[in-house]
Coordinates of C-alpha atoms in Angstrom, one line a residue:
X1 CA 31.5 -51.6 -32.8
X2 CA 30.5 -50.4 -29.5
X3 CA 27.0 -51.3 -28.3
X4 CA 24.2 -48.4 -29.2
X5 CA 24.0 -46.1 -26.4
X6 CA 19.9 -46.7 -25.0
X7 CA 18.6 -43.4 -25.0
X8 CA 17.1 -42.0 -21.6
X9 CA 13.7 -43.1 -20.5
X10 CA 10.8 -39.9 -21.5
X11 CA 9.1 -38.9 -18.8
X12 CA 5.8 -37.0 -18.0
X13 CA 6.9 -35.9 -14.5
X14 CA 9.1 -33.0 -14.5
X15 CA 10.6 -33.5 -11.2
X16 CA 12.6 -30.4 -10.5
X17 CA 16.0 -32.4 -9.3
X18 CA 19.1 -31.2 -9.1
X19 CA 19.8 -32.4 -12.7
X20 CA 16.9 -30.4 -13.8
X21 CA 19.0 -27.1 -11.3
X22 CA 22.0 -28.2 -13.3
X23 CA 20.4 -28.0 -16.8
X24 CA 19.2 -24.4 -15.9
X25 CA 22.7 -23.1 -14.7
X26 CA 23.7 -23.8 -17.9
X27 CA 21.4 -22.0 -19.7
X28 CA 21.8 -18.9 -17.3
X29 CA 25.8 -19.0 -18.6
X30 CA 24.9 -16.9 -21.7
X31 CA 22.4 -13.9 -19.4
X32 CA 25.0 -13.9 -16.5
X33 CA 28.0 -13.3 -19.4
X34 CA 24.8 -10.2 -21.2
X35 CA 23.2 -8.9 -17.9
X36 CA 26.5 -8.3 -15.2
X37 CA 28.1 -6.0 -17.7
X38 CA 25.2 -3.9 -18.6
X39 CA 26.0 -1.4 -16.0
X40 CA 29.7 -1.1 -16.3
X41 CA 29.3 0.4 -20.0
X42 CA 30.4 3.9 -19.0
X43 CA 33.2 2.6 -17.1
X44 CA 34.5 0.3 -20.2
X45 CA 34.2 3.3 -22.8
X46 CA 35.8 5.6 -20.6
X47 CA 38.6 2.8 -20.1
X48 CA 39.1 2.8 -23.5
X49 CA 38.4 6.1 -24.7
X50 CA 35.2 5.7 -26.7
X51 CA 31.4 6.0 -26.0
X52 CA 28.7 3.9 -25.0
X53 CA 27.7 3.0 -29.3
X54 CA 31.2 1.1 -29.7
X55 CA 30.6 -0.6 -26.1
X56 CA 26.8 -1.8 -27.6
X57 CA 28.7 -3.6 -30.7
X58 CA 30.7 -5.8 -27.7
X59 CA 26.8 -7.1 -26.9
X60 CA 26.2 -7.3 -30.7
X61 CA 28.9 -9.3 -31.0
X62 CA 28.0 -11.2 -28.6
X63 CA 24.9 -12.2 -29.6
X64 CA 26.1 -13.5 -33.2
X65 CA 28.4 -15.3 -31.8
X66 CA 25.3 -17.3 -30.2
X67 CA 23.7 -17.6 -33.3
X68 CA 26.5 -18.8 -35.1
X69 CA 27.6 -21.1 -32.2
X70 CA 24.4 -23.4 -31.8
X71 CA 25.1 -24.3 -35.0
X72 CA 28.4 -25.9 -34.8
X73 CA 27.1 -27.5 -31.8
X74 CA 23.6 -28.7 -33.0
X75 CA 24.6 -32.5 -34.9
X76 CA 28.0 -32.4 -33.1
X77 CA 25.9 -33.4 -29.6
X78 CA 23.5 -35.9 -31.3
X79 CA 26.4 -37.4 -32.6
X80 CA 29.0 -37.7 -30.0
X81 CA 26.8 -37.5 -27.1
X82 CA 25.4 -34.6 -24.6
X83 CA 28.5 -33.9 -22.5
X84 CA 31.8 -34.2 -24.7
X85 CA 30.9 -31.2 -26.8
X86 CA 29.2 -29.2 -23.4
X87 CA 33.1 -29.6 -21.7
X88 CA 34.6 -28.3 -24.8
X89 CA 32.2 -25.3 -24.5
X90 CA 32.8 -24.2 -21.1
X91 CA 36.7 -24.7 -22.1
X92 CA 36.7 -22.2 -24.8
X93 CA 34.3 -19.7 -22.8
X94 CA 36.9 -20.2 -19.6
X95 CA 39.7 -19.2 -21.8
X96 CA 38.0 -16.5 -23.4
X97 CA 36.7 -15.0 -20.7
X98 CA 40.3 -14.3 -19.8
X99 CA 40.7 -13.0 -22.8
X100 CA 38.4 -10.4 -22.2
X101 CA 39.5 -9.2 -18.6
X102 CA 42.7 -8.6 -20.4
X103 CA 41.7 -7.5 -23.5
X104 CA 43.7 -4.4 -24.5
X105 CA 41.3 -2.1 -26.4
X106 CA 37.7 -1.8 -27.4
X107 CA 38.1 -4.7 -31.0
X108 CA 39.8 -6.9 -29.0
X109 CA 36.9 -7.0 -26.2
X110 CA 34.5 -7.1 -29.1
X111 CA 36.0 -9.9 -30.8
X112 CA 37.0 -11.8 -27.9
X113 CA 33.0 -11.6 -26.8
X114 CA 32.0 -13.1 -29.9
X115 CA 34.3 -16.3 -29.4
X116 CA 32.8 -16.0 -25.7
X117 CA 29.2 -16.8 -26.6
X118 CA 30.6 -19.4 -28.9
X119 CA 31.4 -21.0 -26.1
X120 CA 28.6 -19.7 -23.5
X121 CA 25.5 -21.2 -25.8
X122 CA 27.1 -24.9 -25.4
X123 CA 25.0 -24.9 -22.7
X124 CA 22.0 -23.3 -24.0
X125 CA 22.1 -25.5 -26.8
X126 CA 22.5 -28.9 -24.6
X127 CA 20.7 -28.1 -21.8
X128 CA 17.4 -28.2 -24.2
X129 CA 18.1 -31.4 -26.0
X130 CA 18.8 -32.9 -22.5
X131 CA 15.3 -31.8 -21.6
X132 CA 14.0 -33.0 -24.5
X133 CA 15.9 -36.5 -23.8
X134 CA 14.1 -36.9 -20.6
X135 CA 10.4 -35.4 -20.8
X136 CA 7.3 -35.4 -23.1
X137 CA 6.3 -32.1 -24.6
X138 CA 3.8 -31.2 -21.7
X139 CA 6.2 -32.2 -18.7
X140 CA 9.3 -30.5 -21.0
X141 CA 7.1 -26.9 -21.3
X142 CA 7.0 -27.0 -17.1
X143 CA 11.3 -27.3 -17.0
X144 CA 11.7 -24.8 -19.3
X145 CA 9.4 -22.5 -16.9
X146 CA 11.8 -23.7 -14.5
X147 CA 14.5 -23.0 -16.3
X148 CA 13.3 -19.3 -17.2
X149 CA 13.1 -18.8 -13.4
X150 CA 16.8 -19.7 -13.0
X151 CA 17.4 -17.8 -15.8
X152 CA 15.3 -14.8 -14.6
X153 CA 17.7 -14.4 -11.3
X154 CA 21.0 -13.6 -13.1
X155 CA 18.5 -10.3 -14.9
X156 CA 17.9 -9.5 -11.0
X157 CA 21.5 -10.2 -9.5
X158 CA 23.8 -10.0 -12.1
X159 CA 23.6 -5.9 -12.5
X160 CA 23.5 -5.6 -8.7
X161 CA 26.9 -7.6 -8.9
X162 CA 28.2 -6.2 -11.7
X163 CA 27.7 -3.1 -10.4
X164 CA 29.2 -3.1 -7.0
X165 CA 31.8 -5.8 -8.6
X166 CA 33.0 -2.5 -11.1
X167 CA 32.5 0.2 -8.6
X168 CA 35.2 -1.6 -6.2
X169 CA 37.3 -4.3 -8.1
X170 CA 36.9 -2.8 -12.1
X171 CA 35.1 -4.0 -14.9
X172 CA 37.3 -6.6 -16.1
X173 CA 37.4 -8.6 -12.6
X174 CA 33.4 -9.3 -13.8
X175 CA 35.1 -11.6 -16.7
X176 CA 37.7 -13.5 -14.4
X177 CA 34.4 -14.2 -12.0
X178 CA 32.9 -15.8 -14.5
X179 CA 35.6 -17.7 -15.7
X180 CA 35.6 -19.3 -12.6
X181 CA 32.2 -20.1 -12.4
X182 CA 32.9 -22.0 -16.2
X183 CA 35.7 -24.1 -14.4
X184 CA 33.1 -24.9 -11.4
X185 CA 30.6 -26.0 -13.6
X186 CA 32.6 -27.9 -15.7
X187 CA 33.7 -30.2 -12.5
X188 CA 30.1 -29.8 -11.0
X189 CA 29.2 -31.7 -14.5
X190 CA 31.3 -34.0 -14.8
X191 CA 30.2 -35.7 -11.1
X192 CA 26.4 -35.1 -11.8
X193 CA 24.7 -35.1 -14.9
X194 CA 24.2 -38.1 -16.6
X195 CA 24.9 -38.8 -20.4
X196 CA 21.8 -39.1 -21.5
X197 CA 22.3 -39.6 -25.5
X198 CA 25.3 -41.3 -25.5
X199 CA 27.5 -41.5 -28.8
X200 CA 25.3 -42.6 -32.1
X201 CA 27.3 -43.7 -35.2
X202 CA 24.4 -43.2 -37.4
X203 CA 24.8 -39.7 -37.6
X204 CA 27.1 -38.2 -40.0
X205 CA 28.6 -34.4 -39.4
X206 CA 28.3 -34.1 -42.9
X207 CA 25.2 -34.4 -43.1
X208 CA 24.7 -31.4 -40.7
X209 CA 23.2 -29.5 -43.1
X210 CA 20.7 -31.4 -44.6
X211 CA 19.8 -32.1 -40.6
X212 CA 19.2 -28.3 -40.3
X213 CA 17.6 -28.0 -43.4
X214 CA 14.9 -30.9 -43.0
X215 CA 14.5 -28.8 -39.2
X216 CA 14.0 -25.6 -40.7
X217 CA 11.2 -27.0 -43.3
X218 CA 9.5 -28.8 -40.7
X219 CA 6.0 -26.1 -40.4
X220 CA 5.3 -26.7 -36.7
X221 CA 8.9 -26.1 -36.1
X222 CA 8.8 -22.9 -37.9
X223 CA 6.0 -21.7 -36.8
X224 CA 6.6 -22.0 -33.2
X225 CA 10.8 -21.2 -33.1
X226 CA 10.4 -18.4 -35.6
X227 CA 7.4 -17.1 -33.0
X228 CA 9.4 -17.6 -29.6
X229 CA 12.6 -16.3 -31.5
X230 CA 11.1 -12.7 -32.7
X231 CA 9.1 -12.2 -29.3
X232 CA 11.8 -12.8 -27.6
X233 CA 13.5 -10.1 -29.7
X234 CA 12.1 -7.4 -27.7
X235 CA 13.5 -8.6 -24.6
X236 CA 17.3 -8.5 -26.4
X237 CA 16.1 -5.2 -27.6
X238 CA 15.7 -4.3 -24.1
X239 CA 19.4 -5.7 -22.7
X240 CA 20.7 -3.7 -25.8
X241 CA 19.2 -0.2 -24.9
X242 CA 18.1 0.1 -22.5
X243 CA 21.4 1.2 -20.3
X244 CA 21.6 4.0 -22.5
X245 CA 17.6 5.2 -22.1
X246 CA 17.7 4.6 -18.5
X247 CA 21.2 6.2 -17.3
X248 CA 22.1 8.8 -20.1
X249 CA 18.4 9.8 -21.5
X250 CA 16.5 9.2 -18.0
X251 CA 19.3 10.0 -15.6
X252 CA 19.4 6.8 -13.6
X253 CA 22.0 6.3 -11.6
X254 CA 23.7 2.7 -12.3
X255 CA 22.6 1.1 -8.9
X256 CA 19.3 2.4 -9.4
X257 CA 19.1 0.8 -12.7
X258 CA 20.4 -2.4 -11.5
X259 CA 17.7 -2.3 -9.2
X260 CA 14.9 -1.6 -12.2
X261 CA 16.7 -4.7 -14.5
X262 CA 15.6 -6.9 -11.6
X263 CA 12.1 -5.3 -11.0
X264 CA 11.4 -6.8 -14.7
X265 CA 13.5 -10.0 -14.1
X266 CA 10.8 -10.6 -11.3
X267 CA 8.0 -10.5 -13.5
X268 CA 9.2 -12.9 -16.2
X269 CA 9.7 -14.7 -13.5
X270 CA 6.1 -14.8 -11.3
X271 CA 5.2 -15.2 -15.4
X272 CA 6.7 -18.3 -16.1
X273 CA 5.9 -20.0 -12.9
X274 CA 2.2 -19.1 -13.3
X275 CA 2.9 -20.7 -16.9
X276 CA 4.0 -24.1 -15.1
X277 CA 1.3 -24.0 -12.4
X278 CA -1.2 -23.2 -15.7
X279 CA 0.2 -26.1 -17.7
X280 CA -1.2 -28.5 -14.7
X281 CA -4.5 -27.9 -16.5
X282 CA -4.1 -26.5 -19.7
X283 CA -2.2 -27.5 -22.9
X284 CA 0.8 -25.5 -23.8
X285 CA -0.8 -24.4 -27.3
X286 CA -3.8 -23.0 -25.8
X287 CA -1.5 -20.7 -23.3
X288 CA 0.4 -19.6 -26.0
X289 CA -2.7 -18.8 -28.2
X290 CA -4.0 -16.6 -25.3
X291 CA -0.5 -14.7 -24.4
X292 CA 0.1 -13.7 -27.5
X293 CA -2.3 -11.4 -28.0
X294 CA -1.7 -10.0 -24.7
X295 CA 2.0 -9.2 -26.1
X296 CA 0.3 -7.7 -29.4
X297 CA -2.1 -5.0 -27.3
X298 CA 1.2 -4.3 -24.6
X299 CA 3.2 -3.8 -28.0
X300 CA 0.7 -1.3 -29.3
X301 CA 0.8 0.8 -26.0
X302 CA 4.8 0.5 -26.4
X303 CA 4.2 1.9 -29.9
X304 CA 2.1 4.6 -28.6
X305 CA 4.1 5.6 -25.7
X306 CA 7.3 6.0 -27.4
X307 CA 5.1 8.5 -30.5
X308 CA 4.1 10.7 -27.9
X309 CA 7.4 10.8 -26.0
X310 CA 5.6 9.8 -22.9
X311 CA 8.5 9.8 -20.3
X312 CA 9.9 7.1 -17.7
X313 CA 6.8 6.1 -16.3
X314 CA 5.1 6.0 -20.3
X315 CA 7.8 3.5 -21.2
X316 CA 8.3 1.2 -17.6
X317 CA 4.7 0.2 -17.0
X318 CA 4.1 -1.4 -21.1
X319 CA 8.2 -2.7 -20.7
X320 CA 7.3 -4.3 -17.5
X321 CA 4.1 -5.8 -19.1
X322 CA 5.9 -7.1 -22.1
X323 CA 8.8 -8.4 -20.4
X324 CA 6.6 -10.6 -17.5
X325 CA 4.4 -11.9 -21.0
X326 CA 7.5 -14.0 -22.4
X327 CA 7.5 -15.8 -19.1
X328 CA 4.3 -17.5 -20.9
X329 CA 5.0 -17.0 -24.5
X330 CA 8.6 -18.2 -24.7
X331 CA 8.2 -22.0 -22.9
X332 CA 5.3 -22.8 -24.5
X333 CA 6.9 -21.7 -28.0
X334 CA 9.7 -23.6 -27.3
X335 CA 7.6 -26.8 -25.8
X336 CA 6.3 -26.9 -29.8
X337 CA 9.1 -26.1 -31.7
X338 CA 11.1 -29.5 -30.0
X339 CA 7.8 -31.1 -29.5
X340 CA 7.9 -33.3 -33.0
X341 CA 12.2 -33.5 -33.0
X342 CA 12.8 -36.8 -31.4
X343 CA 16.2 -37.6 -32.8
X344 CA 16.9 -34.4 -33.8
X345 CA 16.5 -32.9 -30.3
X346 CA 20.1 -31.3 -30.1
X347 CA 20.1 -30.1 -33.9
X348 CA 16.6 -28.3 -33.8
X349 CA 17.5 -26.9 -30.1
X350 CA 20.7 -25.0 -32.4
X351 CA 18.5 -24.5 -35.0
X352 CA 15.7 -22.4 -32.8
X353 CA 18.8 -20.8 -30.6
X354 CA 20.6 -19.9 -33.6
X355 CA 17.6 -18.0 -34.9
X356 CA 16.5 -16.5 -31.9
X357 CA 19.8 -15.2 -31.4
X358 CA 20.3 -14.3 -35.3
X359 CA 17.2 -11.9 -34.4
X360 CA 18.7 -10.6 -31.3
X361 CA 21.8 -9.6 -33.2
X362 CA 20.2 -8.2 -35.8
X363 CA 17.7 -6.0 -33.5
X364 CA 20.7 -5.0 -31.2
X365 CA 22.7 -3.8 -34.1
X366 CA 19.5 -1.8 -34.9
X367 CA 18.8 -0.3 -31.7
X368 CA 22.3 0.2 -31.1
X369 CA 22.4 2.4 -34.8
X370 CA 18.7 3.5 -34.2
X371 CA 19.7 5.4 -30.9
X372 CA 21.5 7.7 -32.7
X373 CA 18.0 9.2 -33.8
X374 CA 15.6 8.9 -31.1
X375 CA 15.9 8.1 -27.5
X376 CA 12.9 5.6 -27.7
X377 CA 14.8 3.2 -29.9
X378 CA 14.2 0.4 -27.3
X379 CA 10.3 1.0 -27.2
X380 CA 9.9 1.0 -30.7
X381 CA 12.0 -2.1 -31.2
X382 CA 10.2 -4.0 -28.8
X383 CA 6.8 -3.0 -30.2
X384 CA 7.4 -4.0 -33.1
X385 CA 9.0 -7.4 -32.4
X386 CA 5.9 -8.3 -30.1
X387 CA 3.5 -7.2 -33.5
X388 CA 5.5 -9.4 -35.9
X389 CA 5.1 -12.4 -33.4
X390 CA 1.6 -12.6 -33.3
X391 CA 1.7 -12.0 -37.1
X392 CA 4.3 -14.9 -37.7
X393 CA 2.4 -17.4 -35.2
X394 CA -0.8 -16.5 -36.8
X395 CA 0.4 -16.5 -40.4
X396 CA 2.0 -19.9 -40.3
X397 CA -0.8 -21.6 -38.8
X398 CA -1.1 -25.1 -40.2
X399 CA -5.0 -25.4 -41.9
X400 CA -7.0 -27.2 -39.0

């Protein structure tokens, strides 16, 4: 039998490295594959002869494919190591990604982007475990503020790109572009990250269900993935409907509301770097218990807003608000949900993804059905998600 694999030292400096660069290009895979699309939704129902509803199901689909996804990964990476299953990942979303630029109507784009972010939240799913490999819970909440800025540039450059990328080459070049950037990776991988689990023949696949289950009943776990997962709802809830309240109800022009995605990509991302410079001094838990209820009173005026029909301006300012908050909500939830998950770093990372992005699905299906009634489906989705969050975290508190 081959000699256990010595697991990689934890550390409490965060050093920002290109490793740590590395870990958050990999989690940006699934927003570039959501975000540089988002504009070119007229163009892709008018290719195909339907409307802008049957485009949204392509993003629904998407996003259960994540859910579903994280869990096949989850015990397949503590078991046979970080970066075997991470190559396989970016192989199937390389190949479907292809799939996609060629797909020949509207189900076969909507199917093919399911098997996509099967392959797209490899990296989501890895990335954390790897981070969770290599720092303590304080040092791991400031890297996943890093990563959240990485992950808050595709939001800001992705529909920029998209858009010009659709206006001159077509829509479906946007899926051969990132097909290539999943080959690039996969080489850029390969040469630089390190393995830092290695292959453990204590754990069984079979016994991936149990693993889950003994995650899932875990109440710190819960409390803090369930939390991160529904707050960060509203943000899918955003990605989801906003295209359609921006260009058809508002009458933004597509580059103009490439520009406004980034405007509130920037603040998650002053957010979550204010949330790492914050951590220098204070404990993740006590940020999170102070951010939430700033994302309960923004969710209220969201609430508001959208009952009195209160126009672009009405809806920007409390979206804005809510959207910079998860920059300081969604690290720290995640810092406590993988704080207590040692050796089961890469199955509670699926377990939280898979949730979170169960959630998403579910709220882009309804805002996606919802907007057939009112053209604030977004705002009320989001105000409620950022209510049920501060509920749930408050709810499932542990007796002191």
């Amino acid at each position: 039998m081959a000699r256990p694999f010595e697991p990689a030292p934890v550390s409490d400096n965060a050093r920002f490295d290109f490793i740590v660069v590395i870990l958050a290009l990999l989690t940006a895979f699934a927003p570039l594959s959501i975000d540089m699309y988002l504009p070119a939704f007229s163009a892709i129902a008018s290719d195909y002869a339907t409307d802008t509803h049957h485009v949204e199901l392509s993003l629904t689909a998407f996003f259960f494919g994540l859910f579903i996804g994280q869990l096949l990964y989850g015990t397949a990476t503590d078991k046979f190591g970080r970066k075997n299953p991470l190559y396989i990942g970016l192989a199937i979303y390389v190949v479907t990604s292809i799939g996609c630029a060629f797909a020949p109507d509207i189900q076969w784009l909507i199917a093919l982007r399911f098997l996509q972010a099967i392959g797209a939240c490899a990296g989501i799913v890895i990335a954390r475990a790897v981070v969770r490999d290599l720092y303590t819970p304080q040092a791991s909440a400031r890297v996943f503020s890093f990563l959240i800025l990485v992950m808050g540039v595709a939001p800001i450059l992705a529909p920029l790109f998209g858009a010009y990328v659709t206006e001159w080459m077509g829509w479906r070049a946007l899926f051969l572009i990132v097909a290539g950037l999943g080959v690039a990776s996969a080489v850029t991988i390969h040469f630089v990250l390190p393995e830092t689990r290695g292959r453990r023949y204590d754990v069984r696949m079979r016994n991936t269900g149990s693993t889950y289950w003994a995650v899932l009943r875990d109440p710190s776990f819960l409390r803090y993935s369930l939390t991160g997962a529904i707050a960060q709802s509203g943000l899918f809830a955003y990605i989801t409907g906003s295209p359609k309240m921006f260009i058809e109800v508002f009458g933004l022009e597509p580059m103009h509301y490439s520009w406004l995605f980034g405007l509130n990509a920037i603040g998650i991302i002053g957010f979550s770097q204010l949330n790492g410079w914050l951590l220098k001094y204070h404990s993740s838990r006590k940020i999170l218990n102070v951010s939430l209820p700033i994302l309960a009173v923004v969710s209220i005026v969201m609430c508001v807003m959208a009952y009195f029909n209160a126009g672009f301006w009405g809806i920007l300012l409390p979206l804005f608000a809510y959207i910079s908050t998860l920059g300081m909500v969604f690290p720290n939830a995640m810092a406590g949900a993988l704080a207590e998950q040692k050796e089961r770093a890469g199955s509670a990372s699926a377990v939280t993804g898979s949730l979170q992005f169960l959630i998403a699905g579910l709220v882009s299906a309804g805002v996606s059905q919802a907007g057939s009634f009112t053209d604030y489906a977004m705002a009320w989705v989001i105000g409620v998600a950022g209510l049920l969050a501060v509920i749930a975290y408050r709810v499932m508190r542990r007796p002191e």
